[in-house]
Short mmCIF file of C-alpha atoms in Angstrom, two decimals:
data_model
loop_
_atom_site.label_atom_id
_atom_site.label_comp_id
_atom_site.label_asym_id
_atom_site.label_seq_id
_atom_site.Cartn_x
_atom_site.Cartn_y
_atom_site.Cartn_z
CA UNK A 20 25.74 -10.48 -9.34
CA UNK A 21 23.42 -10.83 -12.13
CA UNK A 22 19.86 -9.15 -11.85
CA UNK A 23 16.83 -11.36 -11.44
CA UNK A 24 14.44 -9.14 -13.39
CA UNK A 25 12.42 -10.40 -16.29
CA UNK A 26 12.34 -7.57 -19.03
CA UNK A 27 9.95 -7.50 -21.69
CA UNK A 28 11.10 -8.05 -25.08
CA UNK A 29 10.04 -4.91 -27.15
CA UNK A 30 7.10 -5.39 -29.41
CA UNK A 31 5.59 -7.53 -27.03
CA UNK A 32 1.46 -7.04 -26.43
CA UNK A 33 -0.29 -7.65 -22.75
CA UNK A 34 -3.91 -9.28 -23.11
CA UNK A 35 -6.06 -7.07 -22.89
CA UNK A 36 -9.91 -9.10 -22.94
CA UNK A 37 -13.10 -7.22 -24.38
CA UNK A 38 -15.50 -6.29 -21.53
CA UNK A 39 -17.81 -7.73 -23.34
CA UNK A 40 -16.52 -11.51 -23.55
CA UNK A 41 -15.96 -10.65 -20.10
CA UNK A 42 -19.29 -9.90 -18.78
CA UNK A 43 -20.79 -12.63 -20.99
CA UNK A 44 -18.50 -15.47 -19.26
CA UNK A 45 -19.19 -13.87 -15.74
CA UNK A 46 -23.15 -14.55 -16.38
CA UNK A 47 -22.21 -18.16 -17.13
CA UNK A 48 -21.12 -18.06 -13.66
CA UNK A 49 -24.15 -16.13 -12.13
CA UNK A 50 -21.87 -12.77 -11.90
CA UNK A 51 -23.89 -9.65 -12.58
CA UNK A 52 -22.13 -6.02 -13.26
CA UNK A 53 -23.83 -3.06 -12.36
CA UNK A 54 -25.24 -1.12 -15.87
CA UNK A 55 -24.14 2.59 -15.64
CA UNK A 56 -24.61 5.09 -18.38
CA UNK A 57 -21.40 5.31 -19.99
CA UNK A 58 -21.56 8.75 -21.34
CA UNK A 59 -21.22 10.92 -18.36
CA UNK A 60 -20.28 14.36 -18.56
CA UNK A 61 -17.57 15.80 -17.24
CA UNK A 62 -19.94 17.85 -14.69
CA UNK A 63 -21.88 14.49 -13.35
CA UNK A 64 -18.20 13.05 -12.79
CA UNK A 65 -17.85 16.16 -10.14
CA UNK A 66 -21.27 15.90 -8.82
CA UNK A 67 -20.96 12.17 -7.94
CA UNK A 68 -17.01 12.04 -6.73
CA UNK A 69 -17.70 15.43 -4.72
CA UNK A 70 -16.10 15.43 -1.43
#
């Protein structure tokens, strides 16, 4: 019985797009993404995610 699982050559990349082109092409398309200060500490994480 032969397996019917594709395997990834080795050496092989996945896409990965820039958030940037991303958000860009979403305006085109009247999309909006929330702005968020990006460098959060480690104590505002805990503060927000609290349960």
């Amino acid at each position: 019985m032969q397996s019917t699982a594709i395997k990834k050559r080795q050496g092989t990349r996945t896409f990965v797009p820039k958030m940037s082109n991303f958000e860009t092409s979403s305006r085109y398309e009247g999309l909006y993404f929330k702005k968020e200060k990006l460098g959060k500490s480690i104590d505002d994480l805990k503060a927000k995610y609290a349960r």
